[in-house]
């Protein structure tokens, strides 16, 4: 009799464990679907693209697809940045309007890195996906309509993200794993989005990987420039909001300390020429004629600063790792190189990401997932 009662208890216990997975399973559509967040507002602002002169419209939408597994990738697209009349209006250095349409998305997404569902070695095979376009010039950090000599640019990237987050909270109440990532400008968006997503899904295993967004800054970008965005910082981590003295190393370290059970990571090439270009734009914002003049000294300064930030973050954060690849390429997540890159320690980058996701146990300092850096880093 006791054995029968014990069996009932075990069965009931297992059922209780299974119920949350059934009740809270992701409600995302099984096919790629375009979502228009019409009616949403954040601090009186609705989702929008930049509305820069000459752009077709300011409509913002995003794209979702459910997976077979109870896991979700949230991807922030990149596309430059702007913070001054010179690069917001006169010589734009950012994607000014949304170019993505639903027809661009297919169920297999062959050849598109982490989205490629034809590859068995994809760490994200059968996961659900959220793709967030970028069209505001503010790294997804802004909530402000700025006037540049009478021309209004809608820096509403954070507003757009909040619209996506609201949709996820209403349609995906529980995911076992949430992998937040983004390329270039989207890397910065993913970084500051991570705390908000983790707060919204506290029981999920939430991780962040930044692709080609190391935050080497110069000139007036971190002072007068970035103030045009009205940067939205998670107040429970940064109670004083954005400070001009902050580096991306500071941001990663503070977020990693707030969430010691989550894993954070960054990828870059050693001489990422697009990041070097934007560093030069920062240094020479008022002279667009020399933005493209990339010198060896400039490259060297960016390279050394990038490594300093990376090493500082790793030294202070046991739950953080980096992968510094050889060459000058910019971004990897939507490229076939996601599966062929192995210049850091001879380890395929896709395998390194897989270790980030699947290293057993919820530990502050996961073993087997290492910091890796190229030895012969020149292209």
Tab-separated table of C-alpha atoms in Angstrom:
chain	number	residue	atom	x	y	z
A	1	UNK	CA	0.000	0.000	0.000
A	2	UNK	CA	2.810	2.367	0.865
A	3	UNK	CA	4.508	1.638	-2.452
A	4	UNK	CA	1.314	2.436	-4.365
A	5	UNK	CA	0.903	5.737	-2.522
A	6	UNK	CA	4.529	6.574	-3.217
A	7	UNK	CA	3.983	5.883	-6.913
A	8	UNK	CA	1.015	8.253	-6.935
A	9	UNK	CA	3.093	10.954	-5.284
A	10	UNK	CA	5.855	10.544	-7.871
A	11	UNK	CA	3.363	10.713	-10.753
A	12	UNK	CA	1.681	13.796	-9.297
A	13	UNK	CA	5.048	15.454	-8.781
A	14	UNK	CA	6.054	14.797	-12.377
A	15	UNK	CA	2.746	16.157	-13.616
A	16	UNK	CA	3.236	19.324	-11.601
A	17	UNK	CA	6.664	19.745	-13.134
A	18	UNK	CA	5.265	19.291	-16.636
A	19	UNK	CA	2.291	21.633	-16.266
A	20	UNK	CA	4.267	24.909	-16.528
A	21	UNK	CA	5.921	23.733	-19.744
A	22	UNK	CA	2.500	22.932	-21.223
A	23	UNK	CA	0.620	25.982	-20.005
A	24	UNK	CA	3.343	28.510	-20.699
A	25	UNK	CA	4.675	27.074	-23.959
A	26	UNK	CA	5.511	29.733	-26.552
A	27	UNK	CA	2.532	31.063	-28.455
A	28	UNK	CA	4.525	32.390	-31.419
A	29	UNK	CA	3.267	31.528	-34.924
A	30	UNK	CA	4.998	28.563	-36.571
A	31	UNK	CA	5.706	30.526	-39.770
A	32	UNK	CA	7.571	33.805	-40.047
A	33	UNK	CA	5.055	36.522	-39.267
A	34	UNK	CA	5.304	40.310	-39.410
A	35	UNK	CA	4.040	42.111	-36.309
A	36	UNK	CA	2.908	45.731	-36.392
A	37	UNK	CA	2.838	47.131	-32.830
A	38	UNK	CA	0.253	49.785	-33.648
A	39	UNK	CA	-1.229	51.435	-30.571
A	40	UNK	CA	1.776	50.847	-28.314
A	41	UNK	CA	3.320	53.811	-26.502
A	42	UNK	CA	6.330	54.324	-24.253
A	43	UNK	CA	6.593	57.668	-22.466
A	44	UNK	CA	4.199	59.154	-24.985
A	45	UNK	CA	6.168	57.907	-28.001
A	46	UNK	CA	4.934	55.305	-30.469
A	47	UNK	CA	7.208	52.866	-32.339
A	48	UNK	CA	8.764	54.439	-35.411
A	49	UNK	CA	11.762	54.684	-37.697
A	50	UNK	CA	13.825	57.859	-38.028
A	51	UNK	CA	11.499	59.761	-40.379
A	52	UNK	CA	14.623	61.268	-41.958
A	53	UNK	CA	14.148	63.482	-45.027
A	54	UNK	CA	13.617	61.442	-48.171
A	55	UNK	CA	12.662	58.214	-46.424
A	56	UNK	CA	9.467	56.467	-47.581
A	57	UNK	CA	7.789	56.325	-44.156
A	58	UNK	CA	8.514	55.855	-40.459
A	59	UNK	CA	6.672	52.556	-39.932
A	60	UNK	CA	8.349	50.005	-37.672
A	61	UNK	CA	7.444	46.316	-37.617
A	62	UNK	CA	9.228	43.189	-36.431
A	63	UNK	CA	9.238	39.505	-37.317
A	64	UNK	CA	8.663	36.362	-35.251
A	65	UNK	CA	8.661	32.622	-35.758
A	66	UNK	CA	8.008	29.914	-33.198
A	67	UNK	CA	10.246	26.876	-32.849
A	68	UNK	CA	9.910	23.209	-32.012
A	69	UNK	CA	11.889	23.731	-28.830
A	70	UNK	CA	10.851	25.884	-25.916
A	71	UNK	CA	13.784	28.216	-26.601
A	72	UNK	CA	13.951	31.664	-28.146
A	73	UNK	CA	16.529	33.824	-29.954
A	74	UNK	CA	15.963	37.586	-29.792
A	75	UNK	CA	18.042	39.226	-32.527
A	76	UNK	CA	18.704	42.959	-32.914
A	77	UNK	CA	19.754	43.984	-36.418
A	78	UNK	CA	22.494	46.552	-36.975
A	79	UNK	CA	22.929	49.443	-39.345
A	80	UNK	CA	25.198	52.253	-38.177
A	81	UNK	CA	24.398	55.148	-35.871
A	82	UNK	CA	24.016	58.932	-35.848
A	83	UNK	CA	24.186	61.606	-33.157
A	84	UNK	CA	24.908	64.901	-34.928
A	85	UNK	CA	23.524	66.949	-37.819
A	86	UNK	CA	26.516	65.858	-39.890
A	87	UNK	CA	25.843	62.116	-39.742
A	88	UNK	CA	22.096	62.168	-39.095
A	89	UNK	CA	21.155	64.555	-41.912
A	90	UNK	CA	24.059	65.850	-44.037
A	91	UNK	CA	25.932	62.561	-44.567
A	92	UNK	CA	23.880	59.802	-42.899
A	93	UNK	CA	25.812	56.901	-41.388
A	94	UNK	CA	22.836	54.762	-40.390
A	95	UNK	CA	19.870	52.849	-41.783
A	96	UNK	CA	17.174	55.523	-41.943
A	97	UNK	CA	14.103	53.391	-42.623
A	98	UNK	CA	13.068	49.777	-42.313
A	99	UNK	CA	14.107	47.732	-45.324
A	100	UNK	CA	13.017	44.306	-44.106
A	101	UNK	CA	9.813	42.825	-45.504
A	102	UNK	CA	8.194	39.475	-44.776
A	103	UNK	CA	9.204	38.038	-48.163
A	104	UNK	CA	12.854	38.143	-47.036
A	105	UNK	CA	12.227	35.445	-44.424
A	106	UNK	CA	11.939	31.738	-45.173
A	107	UNK	CA	11.580	28.736	-42.904
A	108	UNK	CA	15.042	27.369	-43.739
A	109	UNK	CA	17.000	30.699	-44.001
A	110	UNK	CA	19.858	28.783	-45.635
A	111	UNK	CA	23.177	30.622	-45.547
A	112	UNK	CA	22.151	33.085	-42.831
A	113	UNK	CA	24.274	31.990	-39.905
A	114	UNK	CA	22.320	31.434	-36.706
A	115	UNK	CA	19.028	31.574	-38.636
A	116	UNK	CA	20.004	28.670	-40.939
A	117	UNK	CA	17.699	25.766	-40.097
A	118	UNK	CA	19.223	23.448	-42.709
A	119	UNK	CA	22.344	22.846	-40.622
A	120	UNK	CA	22.385	20.144	-37.980
A	121	UNK	CA	25.308	21.885	-36.262
A	122	UNK	CA	23.333	25.089	-35.703
A	123	UNK	CA	23.171	25.640	-31.910
A	124	UNK	CA	19.793	27.303	-32.512
A	125	UNK	CA	18.203	24.694	-34.736
A	126	UNK	CA	14.474	24.410	-34.003
A	127	UNK	CA	14.525	27.460	-31.723
A	128	UNK	CA	12.004	30.264	-32.015
A	129	UNK	CA	13.206	33.616	-33.369
A	130	UNK	CA	12.430	37.290	-32.970
A	131	UNK	CA	14.041	39.576	-35.547
A	132	UNK	CA	14.068	43.282	-34.668
A	133	UNK	CA	14.866	45.696	-37.531
A	134	UNK	CA	16.939	48.821	-36.908
A	135	UNK	CA	16.103	52.224	-38.345
A	136	UNK	CA	16.589	54.856	-35.626
A	137	UNK	CA	20.336	55.572	-35.476
A	138	UNK	CA	20.479	55.224	-31.678
A	139	UNK	CA	21.712	51.665	-31.036
A	140	UNK	CA	18.192	50.834	-29.751
A	141	UNK	CA	18.966	53.039	-26.739
A	142	UNK	CA	16.903	56.135	-27.520
A	143	UNK	CA	13.516	57.569	-26.661
A	144	UNK	CA	13.675	61.071	-28.101
A	145	UNK	CA	12.788	63.096	-31.170
A	146	UNK	CA	15.863	65.266	-31.687
A	147	UNK	CA	16.020	68.435	-33.756
A	148	UNK	CA	19.156	68.901	-35.837
A	149	UNK	CA	19.003	72.462	-37.188
A	150	UNK	CA	15.282	72.143	-37.732
A	151	UNK	CA	15.300	68.561	-39.022
A	152	UNK	CA	13.646	66.126	-36.622
A	153	UNK	CA	15.048	62.615	-36.338
A	154	UNK	CA	13.054	60.076	-34.343
A	155	UNK	CA	15.514	58.276	-32.095
A	156	UNK	CA	12.976	55.721	-30.877
A	157	UNK	CA	14.987	52.514	-30.885
A	158	UNK	CA	14.266	51.786	-27.236
A	159	UNK	CA	10.579	52.476	-27.833
A	160	UNK	CA	10.634	49.903	-30.630
A	161	UNK	CA	12.307	47.385	-28.336
A	162	UNK	CA	9.720	47.979	-25.616
A	163	UNK	CA	6.981	47.272	-28.157
A	164	UNK	CA	8.658	43.955	-28.981
A	165	UNK	CA	9.044	43.115	-25.296
A	166	UNK	CA	5.377	43.845	-24.652
A	167	UNK	CA	4.441	41.478	-27.463
A	168	UNK	CA	6.678	38.754	-26.043
A	169	UNK	CA	5.251	39.138	-22.551
A	170	UNK	CA	1.752	38.742	-23.947
A	171	UNK	CA	2.510	35.863	-26.305
A	172	UNK	CA	5.486	33.991	-24.834
A	173	UNK	CA	5.057	33.828	-21.083
A	174	UNK	CA	7.726	31.189	-20.535
A	175	UNK	CA	10.770	29.998	-22.488
A	176	UNK	CA	13.333	27.623	-21.050
A	177	UNK	CA	16.213	29.455	-22.752
A	178	UNK	CA	16.321	32.974	-24.186
A	179	UNK	CA	19.410	33.937	-26.173
A	180	UNK	CA	19.674	37.680	-26.745
A	181	UNK	CA	22.043	38.819	-29.450
A	182	UNK	CA	22.626	41.413	-32.130
A	183	UNK	CA	25.138	42.514	-34.719
A	184	UNK	CA	26.957	45.854	-34.919
A	185	UNK	CA	24.528	48.504	-33.647
A	186	UNK	CA	22.263	45.637	-32.659
A	187	UNK	CA	24.977	44.350	-30.347
A	188	UNK	CA	24.591	47.445	-28.184
A	189	UNK	CA	20.828	47.134	-28.322
A	190	UNK	CA	21.019	43.528	-27.165
A	191	UNK	CA	23.286	44.475	-24.274
A	192	UNK	CA	20.919	46.995	-22.708
A	193	UNK	CA	17.858	44.932	-23.641
A	194	UNK	CA	19.183	41.953	-21.693
A	195	UNK	CA	18.253	43.254	-18.195
A	196	UNK	CA	14.716	44.150	-19.295
A	197	UNK	CA	14.153	40.746	-20.880
A	198	UNK	CA	15.613	38.959	-17.864
A	199	UNK	CA	13.308	40.916	-15.555
A	200	UNK	CA	10.322	40.042	-17.735
A	201	UNK	CA	11.251	36.334	-17.832
A	202	UNK	CA	12.908	35.701	-14.449
A	203	UNK	CA	12.532	31.905	-14.618
A	204	UNK	CA	14.140	31.587	-18.044
A	205	UNK	CA	17.833	30.981	-18.622
A	206	UNK	CA	18.736	34.256	-20.362
A	207	UNK	CA	22.092	34.843	-22.060
A	208	UNK	CA	23.614	37.637	-24.168
A	209	UNK	CA	26.160	37.627	-26.996
A	210	UNK	CA	27.294	40.895	-28.563
A	211	UNK	CA	28.536	40.648	-32.154
A	212	UNK	CA	30.949	43.397	-33.272
A	213	UNK	CA	29.958	46.073	-30.780
A	214	UNK	CA	32.929	46.803	-28.528
A	215	UNK	CA	32.177	50.453	-27.847
A	216	UNK	CA	35.480	52.198	-28.533
A	217	UNK	CA	34.378	55.835	-28.302
A	218	UNK	CA	35.972	59.197	-28.979
A	219	UNK	CA	35.328	62.869	-29.648
A	220	UNK	CA	32.088	64.333	-28.294
A	221	UNK	CA	30.056	61.184	-28.925
A	222	UNK	CA	29.812	60.181	-25.263
A	223	UNK	CA	28.968	63.722	-24.117
A	224	UNK	CA	26.897	66.026	-26.311
A	225	UNK	CA	26.320	63.498	-29.082
A	226	UNK	CA	24.666	60.627	-27.261
A	227	UNK	CA	22.511	63.021	-25.228
A	228	UNK	CA	20.401	63.534	-28.349
A	229	UNK	CA	19.042	60.032	-27.840
A	230	UNK	CA	17.800	60.258	-24.242
A	231	UNK	CA	19.418	56.912	-23.445
A	232	UNK	CA	17.215	54.578	-21.410
A	233	UNK	CA	19.252	52.640	-18.841
A	234	UNK	CA	17.878	49.932	-16.512
A	235	UNK	CA	17.511	51.980	-13.325
A	236	UNK	CA	17.961	49.026	-10.947
A	237	UNK	CA	21.512	48.589	-12.301
A	238	UNK	CA	22.358	52.173	-13.259
A	239	UNK	CA	20.412	54.378	-10.804
A	240	UNK	CA	22.108	57.531	-12.107
A	241	UNK	CA	21.265	56.731	-15.707
A	242	UNK	CA	23.726	57.108	-18.533
A	243	UNK	CA	27.010	58.792	-17.599
A	244	UNK	CA	29.469	60.177	-20.150
A	245	UNK	CA	32.362	58.460	-18.359
A	246	UNK	CA	30.895	54.985	-18.893
A	247	UNK	CA	32.626	52.512	-21.176
A	248	UNK	CA	31.118	49.365	-22.655
A	249	UNK	CA	33.360	47.471	-20.261
A	250	UNK	CA	31.609	49.239	-17.373
A	251	UNK	CA	28.209	48.367	-18.817
A	252	UNK	CA	29.043	44.681	-19.265
A	253	UNK	CA	30.683	44.404	-15.843
A	254	UNK	CA	27.724	45.954	-14.017
A	255	UNK	CA	25.171	43.843	-15.869
A	256	UNK	CA	27.227	40.678	-15.322
A	257	UNK	CA	27.407	41.444	-11.597
A	258	UNK	CA	23.639	41.986	-11.411
A	259	UNK	CA	22.967	38.625	-13.080
A	260	UNK	CA	25.826	36.313	-11.987
A	261	UNK	CA	23.934	33.191	-13.069
A	262	UNK	CA	23.575	34.395	-16.659
A	263	UNK	CA	26.305	34.169	-19.280
A	264	UNK	CA	27.521	37.186	-21.232
A	265	UNK	CA	29.862	37.200	-24.226
A	266	UNK	CA	31.351	39.328	-26.985
A	267	UNK	CA	32.697	38.545	-30.444
A	268	UNK	CA	34.808	40.725	-32.722
A	269	UNK	CA	37.595	40.487	-35.235
A	270	UNK	CA	40.894	41.965	-34.099
A	271	UNK	CA	40.822	44.749	-36.680
A	272	UNK	CA	37.119	45.271	-37.401
A	273	UNK	CA	37.252	48.006	-40.050
A	274	UNK	CA	33.633	49.066	-39.658
A	275	UNK	CA	34.124	49.679	-35.957
A	276	UNK	CA	37.350	51.543	-36.794
A	277	UNK	CA	35.414	53.663	-39.314
A	278	UNK	CA	32.849	54.727	-36.719
A	279	UNK	CA	35.617	55.495	-34.260
A	280	UNK	CA	37.040	57.860	-36.893
A	281	UNK	CA	33.607	59.424	-37.414
A	282	UNK	CA	33.441	60.136	-33.687
A	283	UNK	CA	36.862	61.768	-33.726
A	284	UNK	CA	36.078	63.873	-36.807
A	285	UNK	CA	32.319	64.328	-36.685
A	286	UNK	CA	32.408	67.776	-38.321
A	287	UNK	CA	34.564	66.748	-41.286
A	288	UNK	CA	32.880	63.945	-43.246
A	289	UNK	CA	35.482	64.232	-45.993
A	290	UNK	CA	38.015	62.384	-43.831
A	291	UNK	CA	35.720	59.797	-42.257
A	292	UNK	CA	37.004	57.204	-44.697
A	293	UNK	CA	40.684	58.003	-44.145
A	294	UNK	CA	41.707	55.062	-41.989
A	295	UNK	CA	45.336	55.190	-40.846
A	296	UNK	CA	47.468	52.509	-39.231
A	297	UNK	CA	47.679	54.631	-36.081
A	298	UNK	CA	43.882	54.822	-35.908
A	299	UNK	CA	43.542	51.075	-36.368
A	300	UNK	CA	46.157	50.453	-33.703
A	301	UNK	CA	44.450	52.730	-31.184
A	302	UNK	CA	41.079	51.077	-31.756
A	303	UNK	CA	42.619	47.594	-31.504
A	304	UNK	CA	44.417	48.263	-28.222
A	305	UNK	CA	41.399	49.992	-26.670
A	306	UNK	CA	39.115	47.143	-27.721
A	307	UNK	CA	41.419	44.602	-26.092
A	308	UNK	CA	41.729	46.698	-22.933
A	309	UNK	CA	37.937	46.856	-22.542
A	310	UNK	CA	37.627	43.137	-23.259
A	311	UNK	CA	40.291	42.109	-20.765
A	312	UNK	CA	38.854	44.432	-18.095
A	313	UNK	CA	35.428	42.878	-18.492
A	314	UNK	CA	36.781	39.332	-18.338
A	315	UNK	CA	38.881	40.059	-15.249
A	316	UNK	CA	35.894	41.465	-13.358
A	317	UNK	CA	33.181	39.069	-14.579
A	318	UNK	CA	33.519	35.281	-14.142
A	319	UNK	CA	30.316	34.760	-16.138
A	320	UNK	CA	31.683	36.603	-19.217
A	321	UNK	CA	33.732	35.282	-22.153
A	322	UNK	CA	35.190	36.727	-25.358
A	323	UNK	CA	36.145	35.432	-28.796
A	324	UNK	CA	38.549	37.671	-30.756
A	325	UNK	CA	38.953	36.409	-34.321
A	326	UNK	CA	41.584	37.295	-36.901
A	327	UNK	CA	40.982	39.764	-39.690
A	328	UNK	CA	38.959	42.865	-40.454
A	329	UNK	CA	35.444	41.514	-41.047
A	330	UNK	CA	32.451	43.092	-39.375
A	331	UNK	CA	29.802	40.831	-37.764
A	332	UNK	CA	29.367	37.076	-38.041
A	333	UNK	CA	25.943	36.001	-36.788
A	334	UNK	CA	24.118	36.174	-40.140
A	335	UNK	CA	27.071	34.908	-42.165
A	336	UNK	CA	28.118	31.399	-43.258
A	337	UNK	CA	31.376	32.234	-41.443
A	338	UNK	CA	29.507	31.518	-38.219
A	339	UNK	CA	30.312	27.854	-38.989
A	340	UNK	CA	33.791	28.221	-40.538
A	341	UNK	CA	35.512	30.763	-38.258
A	342	UNK	CA	38.169	29.067	-36.106
A	343	UNK	CA	41.079	31.519	-35.937
A	344	UNK	CA	40.879	31.817	-32.141
A	345	UNK	CA	42.441	28.765	-30.535
A	346	UNK	CA	41.473	26.583	-33.484
A	347	UNK	CA	37.926	26.327	-32.133
A	348	UNK	CA	34.985	26.821	-34.458
A	349	UNK	CA	32.980	29.824	-33.361
A	350	UNK	CA	29.727	27.876	-33.690
A	351	UNK	CA	31.117	25.266	-31.278
A	352	UNK	CA	32.153	28.025	-28.862
A	353	UNK	CA	28.618	29.428	-28.907
A	354	UNK	CA	27.247	25.920	-28.431
A	355	UNK	CA	29.424	25.542	-25.323
A	356	UNK	CA	28.102	28.841	-24.024
A	357	UNK	CA	24.572	27.513	-24.303
A	358	UNK	CA	25.052	23.903	-23.257
A	359	UNK	CA	27.876	23.790	-20.700
A	360	UNK	CA	26.205	21.795	-17.901
A	361	UNK	CA	24.965	23.431	-14.758
A	362	UNK	CA	23.975	26.915	-13.763
A	363	UNK	CA	27.333	28.132	-12.528
A	364	UNK	CA	28.964	31.513	-12.142
A	365	UNK	CA	32.193	30.362	-13.769
A	366	UNK	CA	31.352	27.707	-16.382
A	367	UNK	CA	34.228	25.369	-17.221
A	368	UNK	CA	34.959	24.316	-20.778
A	369	UNK	CA	33.769	27.608	-22.238
A	370	UNK	CA	36.932	29.698	-22.522
A	371	UNK	CA	38.162	33.124	-23.547
A	372	UNK	CA	39.711	32.729	-26.999
A	373	UNK	CA	41.881	35.070	-29.052
A	374	UNK	CA	43.672	34.776	-32.383
A	375	UNK	CA	47.461	34.495	-32.381
A	376	UNK	CA	48.029	35.543	-35.988
A	377	UNK	CA	45.410	38.261	-36.058
A	378	UNK	CA	46.366	40.200	-39.186
A	379	UNK	CA	44.260	39.487	-42.278
